[in-house]
DNA sequence: CAATTTTTTGACCGATTGGACAAACGTTAG
DNA sequence: CTAACGTTTGTCCAATCGGTCAAAAAATTG
């Protein structure tokens, strides 16, 4: 009997753990080589088991990727879901930017896995982009429009504001090697996330026009 | 005799043209599937020739990719090179942002090719990142520091300002499918680049804090 | 202990991969 | 015309790919 990939029903503790080990290894491999560029052998070796053994837990290569993507998307949209109009708008947006930047710092592999998928045309998650994601963004856009009408933030395009937050924060995960190469050994240490946080806060709040 | 891939010396007009067709096809394939995810057969079919015929013009798959990358990098750094302290600083930065956004609109495949390479750890262009690119950025950082000292732009981190410009503009090429999915059919047309240009100008100049 | 079930592995398979090669084809110069 | 050269293709190859399968090994159950 092989381990069914459909539901978590009837799975032993050992099975759960092994599947976890595989997913951890697959995240490493997929995030740096993309789906087609990754091989089952690579993942199996990274997971410390033989290829047939890995295929005992996940019947197909695609099943691993799909499980990984589903998990990723839940945690990925969490920060945006938390954005609501309870607190002060500027504080809310600052918190959102900070949370997204922390995710780029703490979960760079997940960010790159997502970036790989989008770069290749999102063949496996297109329905989710047009469905769940679009719905969520539309909802938050309305929140922002309310803030603009109330004069709490400047009038601008809320869609592109969200894009800009995504782009600037995820850049530190997806283009990490470029960021570190350009900053050099001295400025490219762990402090770069602190610098980025300070800069982004200033950029999004006040831009770079000098105070008159 | 096969066509040597080293120099353009002694190449007939036919050879130049065929190599151009191959590079054009390879740009399509590499930019959407990455290096490992692309096959010579795919490129050959897209170029309208047989695989051995393609290998007559480029001896190895890597040679095509390398040629493509070298060409890309020249045009890619051009906008930043043009940034100098002759004109008004704010105008210069606005122009740079606009040029980068136009490149994302007009050369999305080149942007995705570059993004794919960086995402996978930049195995083939790391020396260039630490050399040519870093040198150029360091130079422009000094220009910006001069602008800050002169009070022409707000004091902030010039490195991360450059990163932010790169991230926000390239986002419209690299994450194009996501942008279009979120904007929907009505807002996702060609006008999205106009909207993005307007938004980015406002963001970088004044941020989103409401005018008091 | 023995019986049963779960886990692991070596061997294998057909398909695809990047690439080699000689033969065939086309073109041009003498 | 023929000889030389540049171009194209069919065929082939070793390596690697995703995946199967039967049997061994280990764990669990009675």
PDB file of C-alpha atoms in Angstrom, chain B residues 90-178:
ATOM      1  CA  UNK B  90      14.327  64.865  -9.467  1.00  0.00           C
ATOM      2  CA  UNK B  91      13.897  65.022 -13.240  1.00  0.00           C
ATOM      3  CA  UNK B  92      16.797  62.633 -13.710  1.00  0.00           C
ATOM      4  CA  UNK B  93      15.282  60.100 -11.322  1.00  0.00           C
ATOM      5  CA  UNK B  94      11.848  60.459 -12.897  1.00  0.00           C
ATOM      6  CA  UNK B  95      13.378  59.785 -16.299  1.00  0.00           C
ATOM      7  CA  UNK B  96      15.240  56.770 -15.003  1.00  0.00           C
ATOM      8  CA  UNK B  97      12.059  55.287 -13.536  1.00  0.00           C
ATOM      9  CA  UNK B  98      10.209  55.959 -16.755  1.00  0.00           C
ATOM     10  CA  UNK B  99      12.921  54.376 -18.887  1.00  0.00           C
ATOM     11  CA  UNK B 100      13.051  51.288 -16.703  1.00  0.00           C
ATOM     12  CA  UNK B 101       9.275  50.947 -16.878  1.00  0.00           C
ATOM     13  CA  UNK B 102       9.386  51.272 -20.649  1.00  0.00           C
ATOM     14  CA  UNK B 103      11.944  48.507 -20.779  1.00  0.00           C
ATOM     15  CA  UNK B 104       9.677  46.280 -18.694  1.00  0.00           C
ATOM     16  CA  UNK B 105       6.899  47.013 -21.180  1.00  0.00           C
ATOM     17  CA  UNK B 106       8.943  46.660 -24.376  1.00  0.00           C
ATOM     18  CA  UNK B 107      11.404  43.936 -23.368  1.00  0.00           C
ATOM     19  CA  UNK B 108       9.567  41.690 -20.908  1.00  0.00           C
ATOM     20  CA  UNK B 109      11.311  38.567 -22.149  1.00  0.00           C
ATOM     21  CA  UNK B 110      14.725  40.034 -21.430  1.00  0.00           C
ATOM     22  CA  UNK B 111      13.556  40.980 -17.955  1.00  0.00           C
ATOM     23  CA  UNK B 112      12.276  37.486 -17.270  1.00  0.00           C
ATOM     24  CA  UNK B 113      15.459  35.923 -18.631  1.00  0.00           C
ATOM     25  CA  UNK B 114      17.437  38.013 -16.202  1.00  0.00           C
ATOM     26  CA  UNK B 115      15.032  37.260 -13.344  1.00  0.00           C
ATOM     27  CA  UNK B 116      15.289  33.538 -14.012  1.00  0.00           C
ATOM     28  CA  UNK B 117      19.053  33.720 -13.836  1.00  0.00           C
ATOM     29  CA  UNK B 118      19.069  35.660 -10.562  1.00  0.00           C
ATOM     30  CA  UNK B 119      16.375  33.471  -8.997  1.00  0.00           C
ATOM     31  CA  UNK B 120      18.511  30.427  -9.602  1.00  0.00           C
ATOM     32  CA  UNK B 121      21.447  31.977  -7.812  1.00  0.00           C
ATOM     33  CA  UNK B 122      23.025  33.727 -10.813  1.00  0.00           C
ATOM     34  CA  UNK B 123      25.392  30.811 -11.451  1.00  0.00           C
ATOM     35  CA  UNK B 124      26.419  32.167 -14.839  1.00  0.00           C
ATOM     36  CA  UNK B 125      26.685  35.908 -14.200  1.00  0.00           C
ATOM     37  CA  UNK B 126      27.833  36.196 -10.603  1.00  0.00           C
ATOM     38  CA  UNK B 127      31.209  37.726 -11.569  1.00  0.00           C
ATOM     39  CA  UNK B 128      29.396  40.405 -13.538  1.00  0.00           C
ATOM     40  CA  UNK B 129      27.143  41.238 -10.570  1.00  0.00           C
ATOM     41  CA  UNK B 130      30.085  41.619  -8.206  1.00  0.00           C
ATOM     42  CA  UNK B 131      32.156  43.417 -10.826  1.00  0.00           C
ATOM     43  CA  UNK B 132      30.614  45.576 -13.485  1.00  0.00           C
ATOM     44  CA  UNK B 133      27.207  45.982 -11.853  1.00  0.00           C
ATOM     45  CA  UNK B 134      28.521  46.760  -8.383  1.00  0.00           C
ATOM     46  CA  UNK B 135      30.977  49.286  -9.798  1.00  0.00           C
ATOM     47  CA  UNK B 136      28.247  51.030 -11.744  1.00  0.00           C
ATOM     48  CA  UNK B 137      25.905  51.133  -8.758  1.00  0.00           C
ATOM     49  CA  UNK B 138      28.632  52.404  -6.458  1.00  0.00           C
ATOM     50  CA  UNK B 139      29.277  55.199  -8.932  1.00  0.00           C
ATOM     51  CA  UNK B 140      25.618  56.217  -9.130  1.00  0.00           C
ATOM     52  CA  UNK B 141      25.276  55.966  -5.376  1.00  0.00           C
ATOM     53  CA  UNK B 142      27.937  58.657  -5.108  1.00  0.00           C
ATOM     54  CA  UNK B 143      25.986  60.830  -7.522  1.00  0.00           C
ATOM     55  CA  UNK B 144      22.898  60.476  -5.352  1.00  0.00           C
ATOM     56  CA  UNK B 145      24.811  61.209  -2.187  1.00  0.00           C
ATOM     57  CA  UNK B 146      25.894  64.447  -3.825  1.00  0.00           C
ATOM     58  CA  UNK B 147      22.265  65.294  -4.553  1.00  0.00           C
ATOM     59  CA  UNK B 148      21.391  64.633  -0.923  1.00  0.00           C
ATOM     60  CA  UNK B 149      24.184  66.814   0.388  1.00  0.00           C
ATOM     61  CA  UNK B 150      23.004  69.569  -1.939  1.00  0.00           C
ATOM     62  CA  UNK B 151      19.460  69.193  -0.594  1.00  0.00           C
ATOM     63  CA  UNK B 152      18.150  68.276  -4.041  1.00  0.00           C
ATOM     64  CA  UNK B 153      16.586  65.024  -2.853  1.00  0.00           C
ATOM     65  CA  UNK B 154      15.709  63.779   0.616  1.00  0.00           C
ATOM     66  CA  UNK B 155      18.409  62.017   2.627  1.00  0.00           C
ATOM     67  CA  UNK B 156      17.857  58.304   2.356  1.00  0.00           C
ATOM     68  CA  UNK B 157      19.667  55.073   1.481  1.00  0.00           C
ATOM     69  CA  UNK B 158      20.743  55.331  -2.175  1.00  0.00           C
ATOM     70  CA  UNK B 159      21.392  51.597  -2.572  1.00  0.00           C
ATOM     71  CA  UNK B 160      17.904  50.671  -1.487  1.00  0.00           C
ATOM     72  CA  UNK B 161      16.473  53.476  -3.585  1.00  0.00           C
ATOM     73  CA  UNK B 162      18.007  51.818  -6.637  1.00  0.00           C
ATOM     74  CA  UNK B 163      16.693  48.434  -5.529  1.00  0.00           C
ATOM     75  CA  UNK B 164      13.212  49.898  -5.144  1.00  0.00           C
ATOM     76  CA  UNK B 165      13.281  51.339  -8.649  1.00  0.00           C
ATOM     77  CA  UNK B 166      14.458  48.045 -10.084  1.00  0.00           C
ATOM     78  CA  UNK B 167      11.871  46.056  -8.138  1.00  0.00           C
ATOM     79  CA  UNK B 168       8.833  48.200  -8.885  1.00  0.00           C
ATOM     80  CA  UNK B 169       9.521  48.544 -12.591  1.00  0.00           C
ATOM     81  CA  UNK B 170      10.661  45.003 -13.399  1.00  0.00           C
ATOM     82  CA  UNK B 171       7.683  43.714 -11.454  1.00  0.00           C
ATOM     83  CA  UNK B 172       5.481  44.628 -14.419  1.00  0.00           C
ATOM     84  CA  UNK B 173       7.495  42.327 -16.676  1.00  0.00           C
ATOM     85  CA  UNK B 174       8.393  39.477 -14.336  1.00  0.00           C
ATOM     86  CA  UNK B 175       5.026  39.216 -12.581  1.00  0.00           C
ATOM     87  CA  UNK B 176       2.983  40.254 -15.583  1.00  0.00           C
ATOM     88  CA  UNK B 177       0.528  37.354 -15.405  1.00  0.00           C
ATOM     89  CA  UNK B 178      -0.185  38.128 -11.769  1.00  0.00           C
TER      90      UNK B 178
END
